[in-house]
CSV table of C-alpha atoms in Angstrom, one decimal:
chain,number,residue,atom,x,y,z
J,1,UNK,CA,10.4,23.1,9.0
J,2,UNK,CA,12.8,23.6,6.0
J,3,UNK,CA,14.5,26.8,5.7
J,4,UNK,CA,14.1,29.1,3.0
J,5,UNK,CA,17.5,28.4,0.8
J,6,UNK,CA,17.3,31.0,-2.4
J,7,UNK,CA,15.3,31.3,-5.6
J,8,UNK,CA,14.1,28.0,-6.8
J,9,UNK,CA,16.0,27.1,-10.4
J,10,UNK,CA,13.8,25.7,-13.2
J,11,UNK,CA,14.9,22.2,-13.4
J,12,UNK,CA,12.7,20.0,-16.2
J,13,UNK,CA,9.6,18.8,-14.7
J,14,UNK,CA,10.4,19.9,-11.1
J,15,UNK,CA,7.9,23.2,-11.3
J,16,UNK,CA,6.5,25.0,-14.1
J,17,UNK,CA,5.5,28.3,-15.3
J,18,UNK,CA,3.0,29.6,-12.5
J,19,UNK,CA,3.9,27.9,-9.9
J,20,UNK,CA,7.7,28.6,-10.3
J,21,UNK,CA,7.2,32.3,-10.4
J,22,UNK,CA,4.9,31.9,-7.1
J,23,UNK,CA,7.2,30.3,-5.0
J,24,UNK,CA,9.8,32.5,-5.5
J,25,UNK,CA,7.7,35.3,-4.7
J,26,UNK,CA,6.9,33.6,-1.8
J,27,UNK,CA,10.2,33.4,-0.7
J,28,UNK,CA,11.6,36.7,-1.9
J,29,UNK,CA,9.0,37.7,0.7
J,30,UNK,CA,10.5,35.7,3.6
J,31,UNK,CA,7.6,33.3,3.1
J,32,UNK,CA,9.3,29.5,4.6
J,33,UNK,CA,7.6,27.1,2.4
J,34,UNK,CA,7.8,22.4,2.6
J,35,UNK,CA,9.9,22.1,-0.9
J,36,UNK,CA,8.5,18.7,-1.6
J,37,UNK,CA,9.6,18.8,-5.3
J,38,UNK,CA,12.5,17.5,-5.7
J,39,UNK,CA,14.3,14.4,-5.2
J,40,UNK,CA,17.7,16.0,-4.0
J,41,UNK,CA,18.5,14.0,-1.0
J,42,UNK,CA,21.2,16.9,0.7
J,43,UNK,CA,18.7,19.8,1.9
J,44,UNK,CA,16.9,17.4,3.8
J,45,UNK,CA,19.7,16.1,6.3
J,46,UNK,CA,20.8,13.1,4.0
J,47,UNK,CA,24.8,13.2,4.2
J,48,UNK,CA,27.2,11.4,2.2
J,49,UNK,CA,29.3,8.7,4.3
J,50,UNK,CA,32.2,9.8,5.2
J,51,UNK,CA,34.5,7.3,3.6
J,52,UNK,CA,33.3,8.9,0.4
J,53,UNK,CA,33.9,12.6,1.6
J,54,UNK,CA,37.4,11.5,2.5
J,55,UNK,CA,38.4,10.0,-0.7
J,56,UNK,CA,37.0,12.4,-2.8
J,57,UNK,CA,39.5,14.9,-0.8
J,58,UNK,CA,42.5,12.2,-0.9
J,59,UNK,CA,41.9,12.3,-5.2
J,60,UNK,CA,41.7,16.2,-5.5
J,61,UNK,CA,44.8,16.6,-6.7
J,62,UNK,CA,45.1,13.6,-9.1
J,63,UNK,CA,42.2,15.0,-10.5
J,64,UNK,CA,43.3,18.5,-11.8
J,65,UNK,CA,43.6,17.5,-15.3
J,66,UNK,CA,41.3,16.0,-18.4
J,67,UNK,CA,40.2,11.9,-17.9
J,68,UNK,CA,40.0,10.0,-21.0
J,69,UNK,CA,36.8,11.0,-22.3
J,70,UNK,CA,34.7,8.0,-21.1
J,71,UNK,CA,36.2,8.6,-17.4
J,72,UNK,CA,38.9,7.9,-15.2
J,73,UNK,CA,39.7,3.5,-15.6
J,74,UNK,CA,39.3,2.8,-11.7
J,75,UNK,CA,35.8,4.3,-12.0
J,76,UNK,CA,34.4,2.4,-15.2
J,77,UNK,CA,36.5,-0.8,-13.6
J,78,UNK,CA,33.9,-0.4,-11.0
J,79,UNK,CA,31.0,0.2,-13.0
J,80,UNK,CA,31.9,-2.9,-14.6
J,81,UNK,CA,32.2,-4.9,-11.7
J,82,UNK,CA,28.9,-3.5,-10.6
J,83,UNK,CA,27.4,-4.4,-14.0
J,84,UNK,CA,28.5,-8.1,-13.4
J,85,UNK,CA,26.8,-8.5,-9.9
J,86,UNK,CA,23.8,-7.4,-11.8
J,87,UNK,CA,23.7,-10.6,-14.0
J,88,UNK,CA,24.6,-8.1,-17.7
J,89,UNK,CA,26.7,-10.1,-19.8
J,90,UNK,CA,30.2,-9.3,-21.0
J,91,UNK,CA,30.7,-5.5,-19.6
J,92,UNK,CA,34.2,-4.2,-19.8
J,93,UNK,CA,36.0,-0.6,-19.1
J,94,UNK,CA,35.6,0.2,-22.5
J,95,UNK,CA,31.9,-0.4,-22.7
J,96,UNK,CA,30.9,2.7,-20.0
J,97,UNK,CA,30.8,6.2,-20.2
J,98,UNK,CA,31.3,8.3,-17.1
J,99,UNK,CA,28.8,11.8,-17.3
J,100,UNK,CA,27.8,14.6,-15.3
J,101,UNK,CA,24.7,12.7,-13.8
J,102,UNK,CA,22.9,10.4,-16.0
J,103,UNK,CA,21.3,13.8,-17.1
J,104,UNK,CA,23.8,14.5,-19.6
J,105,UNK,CA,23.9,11.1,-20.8
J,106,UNK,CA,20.6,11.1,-21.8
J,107,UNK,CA,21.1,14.0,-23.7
J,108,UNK,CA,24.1,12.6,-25.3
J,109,UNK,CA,22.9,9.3,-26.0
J,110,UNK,CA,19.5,10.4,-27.8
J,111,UNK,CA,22.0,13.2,-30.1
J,112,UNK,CA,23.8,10.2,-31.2
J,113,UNK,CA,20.3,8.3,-32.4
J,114,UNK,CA,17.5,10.4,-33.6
J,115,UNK,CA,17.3,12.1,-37.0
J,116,UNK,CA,13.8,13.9,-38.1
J,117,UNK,CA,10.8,11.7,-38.3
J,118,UNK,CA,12.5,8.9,-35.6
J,119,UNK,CA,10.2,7.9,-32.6
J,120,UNK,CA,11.2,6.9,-29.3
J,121,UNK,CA,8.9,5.1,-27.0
J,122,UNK,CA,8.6,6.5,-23.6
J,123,UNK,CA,6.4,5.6,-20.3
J,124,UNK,CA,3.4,8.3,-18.9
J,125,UNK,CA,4.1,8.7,-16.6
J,126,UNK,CA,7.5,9.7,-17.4
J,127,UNK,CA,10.8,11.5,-16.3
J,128,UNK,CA,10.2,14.4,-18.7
J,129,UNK,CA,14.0,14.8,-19.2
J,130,UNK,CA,13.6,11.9,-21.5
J,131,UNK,CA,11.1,13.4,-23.5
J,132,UNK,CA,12.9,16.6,-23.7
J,133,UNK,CA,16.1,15.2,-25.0
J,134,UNK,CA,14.0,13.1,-27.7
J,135,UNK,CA,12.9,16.2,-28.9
J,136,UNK,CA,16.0,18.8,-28.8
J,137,UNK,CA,17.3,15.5,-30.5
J,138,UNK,CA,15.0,16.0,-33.1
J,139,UNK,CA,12.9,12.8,-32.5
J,140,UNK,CA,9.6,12.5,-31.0
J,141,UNK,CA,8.4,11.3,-27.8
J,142,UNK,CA,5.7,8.5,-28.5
J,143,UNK,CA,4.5,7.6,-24.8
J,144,UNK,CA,2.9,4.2,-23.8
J,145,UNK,CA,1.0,4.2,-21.1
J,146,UNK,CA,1.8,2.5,-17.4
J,147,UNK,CA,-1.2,1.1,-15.6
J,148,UNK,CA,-2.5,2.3,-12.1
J,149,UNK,CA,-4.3,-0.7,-11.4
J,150,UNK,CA,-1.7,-2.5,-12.0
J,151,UNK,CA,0.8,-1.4,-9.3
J,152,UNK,CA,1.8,1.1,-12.4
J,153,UNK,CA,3.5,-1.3,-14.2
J,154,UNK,CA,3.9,-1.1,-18.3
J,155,UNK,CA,0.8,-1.7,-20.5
J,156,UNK,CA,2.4,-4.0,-23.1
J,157,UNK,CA,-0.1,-4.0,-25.0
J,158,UNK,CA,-0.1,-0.3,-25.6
J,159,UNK,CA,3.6,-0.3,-26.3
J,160,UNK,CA,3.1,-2.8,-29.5
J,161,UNK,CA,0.7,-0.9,-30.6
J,162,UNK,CA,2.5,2.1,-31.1
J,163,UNK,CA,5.4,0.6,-32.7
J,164,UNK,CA,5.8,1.8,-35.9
J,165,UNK,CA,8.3,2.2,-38.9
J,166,UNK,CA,9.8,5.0,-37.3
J,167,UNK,CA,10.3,3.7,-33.8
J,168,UNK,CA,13.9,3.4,-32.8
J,169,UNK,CA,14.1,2.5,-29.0
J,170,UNK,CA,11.7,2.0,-26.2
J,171,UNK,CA,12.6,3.5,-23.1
J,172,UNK,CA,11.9,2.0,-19.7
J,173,UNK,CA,12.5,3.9,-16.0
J,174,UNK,CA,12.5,1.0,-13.4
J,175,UNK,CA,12.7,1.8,-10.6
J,176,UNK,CA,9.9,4.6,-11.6
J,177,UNK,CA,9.9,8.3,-11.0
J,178,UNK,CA,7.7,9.1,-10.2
J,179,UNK,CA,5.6,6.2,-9.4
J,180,UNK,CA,7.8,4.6,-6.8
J,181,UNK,CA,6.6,1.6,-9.2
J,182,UNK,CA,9.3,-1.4,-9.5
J,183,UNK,CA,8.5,-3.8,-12.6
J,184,UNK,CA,8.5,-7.6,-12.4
J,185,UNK,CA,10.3,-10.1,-14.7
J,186,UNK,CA,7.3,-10.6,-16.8
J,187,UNK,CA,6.8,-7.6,-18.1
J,188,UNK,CA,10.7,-6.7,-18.5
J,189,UNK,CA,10.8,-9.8,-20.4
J,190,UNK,CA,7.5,-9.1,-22.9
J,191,UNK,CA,9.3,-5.2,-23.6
J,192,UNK,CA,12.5,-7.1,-24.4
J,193,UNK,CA,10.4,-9.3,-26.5
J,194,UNK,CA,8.8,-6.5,-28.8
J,195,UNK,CA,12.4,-4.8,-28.5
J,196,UNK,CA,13.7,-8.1,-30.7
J,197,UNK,CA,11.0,-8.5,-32.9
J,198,UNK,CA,11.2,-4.6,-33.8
J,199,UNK,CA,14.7,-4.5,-34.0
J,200,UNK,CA,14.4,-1.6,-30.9
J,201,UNK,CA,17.8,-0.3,-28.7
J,202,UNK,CA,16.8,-0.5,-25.1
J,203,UNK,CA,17.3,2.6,-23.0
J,204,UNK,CA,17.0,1.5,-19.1
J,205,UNK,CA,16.4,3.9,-16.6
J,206,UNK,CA,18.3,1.7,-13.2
J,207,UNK,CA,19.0,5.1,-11.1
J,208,UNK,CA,16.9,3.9,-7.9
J,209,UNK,CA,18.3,-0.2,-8.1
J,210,UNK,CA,19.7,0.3,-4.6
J,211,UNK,CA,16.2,1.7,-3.4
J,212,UNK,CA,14.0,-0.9,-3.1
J,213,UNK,CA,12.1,-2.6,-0.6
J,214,UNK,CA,10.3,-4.9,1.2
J,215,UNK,CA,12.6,-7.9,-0.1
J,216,UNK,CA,11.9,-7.4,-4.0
J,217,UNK,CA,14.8,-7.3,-6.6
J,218,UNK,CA,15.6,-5.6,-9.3
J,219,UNK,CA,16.0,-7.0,-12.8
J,220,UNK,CA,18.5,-4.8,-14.7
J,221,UNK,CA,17.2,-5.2,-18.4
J,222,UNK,CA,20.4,-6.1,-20.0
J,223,UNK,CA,20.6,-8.9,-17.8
J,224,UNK,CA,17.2,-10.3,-18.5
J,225,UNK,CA,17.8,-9.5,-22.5
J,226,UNK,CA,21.8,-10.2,-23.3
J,227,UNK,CA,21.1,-10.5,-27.0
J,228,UNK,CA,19.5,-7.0,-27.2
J,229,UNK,CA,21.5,-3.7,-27.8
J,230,UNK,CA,20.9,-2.2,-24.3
J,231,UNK,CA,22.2,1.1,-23.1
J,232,UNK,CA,22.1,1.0,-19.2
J,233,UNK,CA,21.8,4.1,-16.9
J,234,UNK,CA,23.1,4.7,-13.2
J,235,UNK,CA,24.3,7.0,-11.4
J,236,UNK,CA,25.1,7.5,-7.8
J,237,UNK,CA,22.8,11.0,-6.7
J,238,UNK,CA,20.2,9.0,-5.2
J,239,UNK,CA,21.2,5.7,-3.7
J,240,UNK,CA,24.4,7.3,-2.1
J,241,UNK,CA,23.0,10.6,-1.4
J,242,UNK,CA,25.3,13.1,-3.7
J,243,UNK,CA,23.0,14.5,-6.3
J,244,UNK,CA,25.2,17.8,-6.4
J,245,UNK,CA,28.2,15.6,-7.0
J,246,UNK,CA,27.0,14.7,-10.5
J,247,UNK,CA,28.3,11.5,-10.7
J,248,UNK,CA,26.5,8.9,-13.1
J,249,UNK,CA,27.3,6.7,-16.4
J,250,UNK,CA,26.0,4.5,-19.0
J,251,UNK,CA,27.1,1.0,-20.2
J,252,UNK,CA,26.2,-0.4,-23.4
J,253,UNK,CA,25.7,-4.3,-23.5
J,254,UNK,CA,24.5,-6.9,-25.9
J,255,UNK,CA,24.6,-6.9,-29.7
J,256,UNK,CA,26.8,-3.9,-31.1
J,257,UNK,CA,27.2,-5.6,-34.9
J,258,UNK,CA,24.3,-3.3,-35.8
J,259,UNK,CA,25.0,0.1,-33.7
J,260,UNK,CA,28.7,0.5,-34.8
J,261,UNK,CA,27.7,3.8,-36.6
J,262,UNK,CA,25.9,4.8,-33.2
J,263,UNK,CA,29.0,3.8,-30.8
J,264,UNK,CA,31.4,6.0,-33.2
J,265,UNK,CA,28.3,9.1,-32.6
J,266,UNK,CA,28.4,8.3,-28.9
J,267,UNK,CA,32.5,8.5,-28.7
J,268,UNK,CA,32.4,11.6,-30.7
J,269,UNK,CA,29.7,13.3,-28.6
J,270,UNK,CA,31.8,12.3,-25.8
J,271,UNK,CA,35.4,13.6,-26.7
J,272,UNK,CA,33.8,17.1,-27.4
J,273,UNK,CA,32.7,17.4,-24.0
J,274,UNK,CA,36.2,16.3,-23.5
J,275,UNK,CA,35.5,14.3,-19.9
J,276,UNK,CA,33.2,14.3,-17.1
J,277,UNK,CA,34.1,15.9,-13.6
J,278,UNK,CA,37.2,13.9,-12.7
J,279,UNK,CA,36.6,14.1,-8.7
J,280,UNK,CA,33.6,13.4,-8.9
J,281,UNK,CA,34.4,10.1,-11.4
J,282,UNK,CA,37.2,9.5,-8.6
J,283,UNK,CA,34.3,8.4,-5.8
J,284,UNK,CA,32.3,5.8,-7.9
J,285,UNK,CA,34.8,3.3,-6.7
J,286,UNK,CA,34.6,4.0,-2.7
J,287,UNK,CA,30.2,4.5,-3.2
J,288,UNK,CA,29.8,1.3,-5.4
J,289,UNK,CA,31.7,-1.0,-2.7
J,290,UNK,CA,29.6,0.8,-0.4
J,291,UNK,CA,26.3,-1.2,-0.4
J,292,UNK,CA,25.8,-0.6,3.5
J,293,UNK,CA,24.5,3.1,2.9
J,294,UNK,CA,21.7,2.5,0.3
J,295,UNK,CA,20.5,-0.8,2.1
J,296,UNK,CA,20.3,1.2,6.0
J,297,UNK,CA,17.7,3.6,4.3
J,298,UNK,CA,14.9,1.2,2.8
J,299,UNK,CA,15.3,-1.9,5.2
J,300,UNK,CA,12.5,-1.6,8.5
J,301,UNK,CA,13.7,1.2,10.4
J,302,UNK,CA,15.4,3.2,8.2
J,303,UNK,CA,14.6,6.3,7.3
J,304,UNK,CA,13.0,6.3,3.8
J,305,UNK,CA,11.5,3.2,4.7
J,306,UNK,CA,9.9,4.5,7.5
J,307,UNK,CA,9.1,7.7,6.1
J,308,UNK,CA,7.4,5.7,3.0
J,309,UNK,CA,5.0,3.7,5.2
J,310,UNK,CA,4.0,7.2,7.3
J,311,UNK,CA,2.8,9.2,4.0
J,312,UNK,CA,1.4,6.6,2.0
J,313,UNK,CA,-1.0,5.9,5.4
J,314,UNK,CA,-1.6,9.7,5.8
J,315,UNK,CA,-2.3,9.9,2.2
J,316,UNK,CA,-4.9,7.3,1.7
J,317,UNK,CA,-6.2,8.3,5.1
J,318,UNK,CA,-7.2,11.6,3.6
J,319,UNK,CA,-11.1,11.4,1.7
J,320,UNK,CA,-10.7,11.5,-2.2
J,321,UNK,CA,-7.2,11.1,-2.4
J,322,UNK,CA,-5.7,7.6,-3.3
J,323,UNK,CA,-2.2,6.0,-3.3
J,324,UNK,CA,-0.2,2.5,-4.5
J,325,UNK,CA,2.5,2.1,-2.3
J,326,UNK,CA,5.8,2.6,-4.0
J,327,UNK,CA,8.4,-0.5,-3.6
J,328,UNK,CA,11.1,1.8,-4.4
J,329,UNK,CA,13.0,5.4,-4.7
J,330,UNK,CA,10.8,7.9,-2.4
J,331,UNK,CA,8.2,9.2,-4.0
J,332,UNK,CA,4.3,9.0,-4.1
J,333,UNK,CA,1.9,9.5,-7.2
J,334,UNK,CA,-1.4,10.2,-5.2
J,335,UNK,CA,-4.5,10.3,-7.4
J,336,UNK,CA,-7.3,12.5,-6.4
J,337,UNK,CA,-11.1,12.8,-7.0
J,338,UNK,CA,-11.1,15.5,-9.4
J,339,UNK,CA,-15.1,15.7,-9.2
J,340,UNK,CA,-15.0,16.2,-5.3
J,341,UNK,CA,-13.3,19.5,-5.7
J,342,UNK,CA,-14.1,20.4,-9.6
J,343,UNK,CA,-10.5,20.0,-10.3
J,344,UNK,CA,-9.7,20.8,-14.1
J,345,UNK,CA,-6.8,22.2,-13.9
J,346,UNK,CA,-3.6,20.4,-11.8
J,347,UNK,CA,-1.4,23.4,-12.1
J,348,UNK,CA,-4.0,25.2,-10.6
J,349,UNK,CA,-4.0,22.9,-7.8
J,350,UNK,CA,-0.5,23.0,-7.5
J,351,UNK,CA,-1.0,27.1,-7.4
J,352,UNK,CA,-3.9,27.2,-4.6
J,353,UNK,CA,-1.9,24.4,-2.4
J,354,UNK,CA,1.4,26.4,-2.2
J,355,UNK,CA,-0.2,30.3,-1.7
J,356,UNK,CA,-2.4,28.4,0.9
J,357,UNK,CA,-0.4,26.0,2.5
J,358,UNK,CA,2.8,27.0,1.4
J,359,UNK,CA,4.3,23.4,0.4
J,360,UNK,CA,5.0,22.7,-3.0
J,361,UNK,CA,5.0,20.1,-5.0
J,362,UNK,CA,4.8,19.1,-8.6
J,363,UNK,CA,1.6,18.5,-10.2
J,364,UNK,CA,1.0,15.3,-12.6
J,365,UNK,CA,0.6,17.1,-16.0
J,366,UNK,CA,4.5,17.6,-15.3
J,367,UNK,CA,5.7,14.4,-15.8
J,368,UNK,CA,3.1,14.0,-19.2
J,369,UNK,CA,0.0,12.7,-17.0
J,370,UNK,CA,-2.5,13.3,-19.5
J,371,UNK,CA,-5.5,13.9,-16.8
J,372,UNK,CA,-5.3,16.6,-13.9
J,373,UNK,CA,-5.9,13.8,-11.3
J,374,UNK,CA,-2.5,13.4,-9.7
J,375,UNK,CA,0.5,15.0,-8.1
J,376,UNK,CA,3.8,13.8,-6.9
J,377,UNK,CA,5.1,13.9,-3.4
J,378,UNK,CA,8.7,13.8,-2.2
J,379,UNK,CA,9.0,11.8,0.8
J,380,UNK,CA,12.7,12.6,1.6
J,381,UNK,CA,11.8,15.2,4.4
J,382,UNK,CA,12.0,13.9,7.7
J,383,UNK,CA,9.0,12.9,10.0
J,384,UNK,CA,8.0,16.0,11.3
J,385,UNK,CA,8.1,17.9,8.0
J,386,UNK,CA,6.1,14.4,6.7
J,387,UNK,CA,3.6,15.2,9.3
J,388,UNK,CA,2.8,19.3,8.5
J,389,UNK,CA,2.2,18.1,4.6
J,390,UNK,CA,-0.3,15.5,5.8
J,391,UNK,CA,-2.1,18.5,7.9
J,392,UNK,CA,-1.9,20.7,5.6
J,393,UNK,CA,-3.2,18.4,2.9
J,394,UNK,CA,-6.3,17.5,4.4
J,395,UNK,CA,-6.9,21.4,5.6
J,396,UNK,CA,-6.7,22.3,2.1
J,397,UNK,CA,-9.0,19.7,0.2
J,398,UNK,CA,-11.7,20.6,3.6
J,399,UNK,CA,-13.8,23.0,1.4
J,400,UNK,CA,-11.7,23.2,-1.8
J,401,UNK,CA,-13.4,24.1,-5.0
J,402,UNK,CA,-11.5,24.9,-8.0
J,403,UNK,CA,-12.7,27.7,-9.4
């Protein structure tokens, strides 16, 4: 069982509205509820190797005062290293920029693009940070469509035919969130192909490249496209298990002739938040020659591995619920059969599940799913916890009717 741990923070797309001011009813009651909402690794028994822990606390005191304001040079030495491995062309120090998760950089990086009337393509379903940083940014969220029946991969088809005049970038999240869904080489290469023809900056979403299984690989974008302008997201809260540490960064790569006036926005957005956290900057080097941690938790027998092939089972096990097996991060995007239960209404859902059952999790209109057919599942709890959801799952949808 997890522990009750505080009031629940609004945090983006984790829980909205209703079901937000629910749960923390619940739990201002003493109510113990399965938080399967959010992908933070550290409340359920993940821990940090302790390499990492150690030099973090060996670089406290070198890290008292301001970085430069793209980070600390061992860090973005690093990144570029990492970069290289991943096949992207011509990476230096100069071409990343530390942040405070890749959160911030997203933020930062749309700020520096989008004027009134500008368009930035975006996948459904989505990361809804994204679409909210298009829009504080002043731009607007155009969102192609990703296909269930196909493993949720990208419609291409429906991205080209919502380019227009306006469009500036596409955006693409591979590994997905909150699909689990990891896209092939084809379809990388056909969105890098409209990118070109458009004249489109690529924003890739690689958070989850250390999470994937079953033998696939991940193509990093600016590998697969070296000509393109291609701005490159990472981050270590997920594959190394720190997400409070806030440690992430962007890299841009390919052709910068034409984004000169962009890369001068990007360096003065940068320099005004003076520098990202400069201890957490100092453990990018010790997590990014760690590959060890990352690869123990989605090869056979470890734990999100394991805990993957449990839930997907118990889910499709379950009458009129349905799931594709994700080949990476940990999360499921079950689809249900709305017309088995009259469900209209997924908030709703998410609602009735948690003052029910008391788990909750974060219903699929939350990430921009235009149909109240699907929810999304954390599976970072251990086995046991894994094993109540599935339970209580299948109590729940035994005589549900929305009303």
């Amino acid at each position: 069982m997890i522990k009750k741990s505080g009031k629940l923070e609004y945090v983006g797309y984790d829980i909205r509205g209703p079901v937000l001011d629910l749960a923390n009813d619940m739990l201002d009651q003493g109510i113990e509820i399965l938080k399967l909402n959010t992908g933070n690794p550290a409340p359920f028994g993940f821990d940090a190797p302790d390499e990492m822990i150690q030099g973090l606390i060996e670089n406290v005191r070198a890290s008292q005062g301001y970085s430069e304001s793209r980070g600390i040079e061992p860090a973005r030495a690093a990144i570029a290293a990492y970069c290289a491995e991943k096949g992207i062309k011509g990476i230096t120090p100069n071409d990343i920029y530390t942040g405070n998760g890749i959160s911030e950089l997203i933020l930062l990086s749309m700020q520096a693009l989008l004027e009134p009337g500008d368009e930035v393509l975006v996948p459904v379903p989505d990361y809804p940070l994204w679409t909210a940083a298009i829009t504080l940014a002043g731009g607007t969220a155009v969102t192609y469509m990703c296909d269930e029946h196909a493993e949720w991969n990208p419609d291409t088809a429906d991205i080209a035919a919502k380019i227009t005049s306006r469009t500036r970038a596409v955006v693409v999240i591979n590994p997905n969130n909150p699909t689990g869904a990891l896209y092939p080489k084809e379809i990388l290469l056909e969105i890098a192909e409209l990118a070109r023809k458009h004249k489109l900056i690529v924003y890739s979403d690689e958070i989850y490249d250390q999470l994937v299984m079953d033998g696939h690989v991940h193509h990093s974008m600016a590998a697969l496209a070296p000509d393109l302008f291609t701005v490159t997201f990472n981050g270590l809260s997920k594959s190394h298990l720190i997400a409070g540490f806030r440690s992430g960064w962007m890299c841009l790569s390919g052709d910068k002739a034409g984004a000169k006036d962009y890369i001068q926005g990007l360096n003065m957005l940068a320099s005004m938040r003076l520098c990202s956290n400069v201890l957490a900057q100092s453990v990018i080097p010790y997590a990014l020659a760690d590959r060890e941690t990352p690869a123990a938790l989605v090869r056979p027998g470890g734990r999100i591995y394991e805990q993957r092939a449990y839930i997907t089972k118990a889910i499709n096990d379950i009458p009129g619920l349905s799931v594709v097996e994700p080949k990476a991060a940990f999360y499921l995007f079950p689809k249900m059969d709305v017309k088995r239960w009259n469900i209209t209404n997924d908030e709703q859902f998410a609602v009735d599940f948690l003052k029910e059952k008391q788990v909750l999790i974060t219903q699929g209109s939350g990430f921009h799913w235009p149909r109240p057919d699907h929810f999304r599942i954390v599976y970072l709890p251990d086995m046991d916890t894994l094993e109540q959801l599935a339970a209580r799952l299948a109590d729940f949808l035994d005589g549900y009717w929305q009303k």
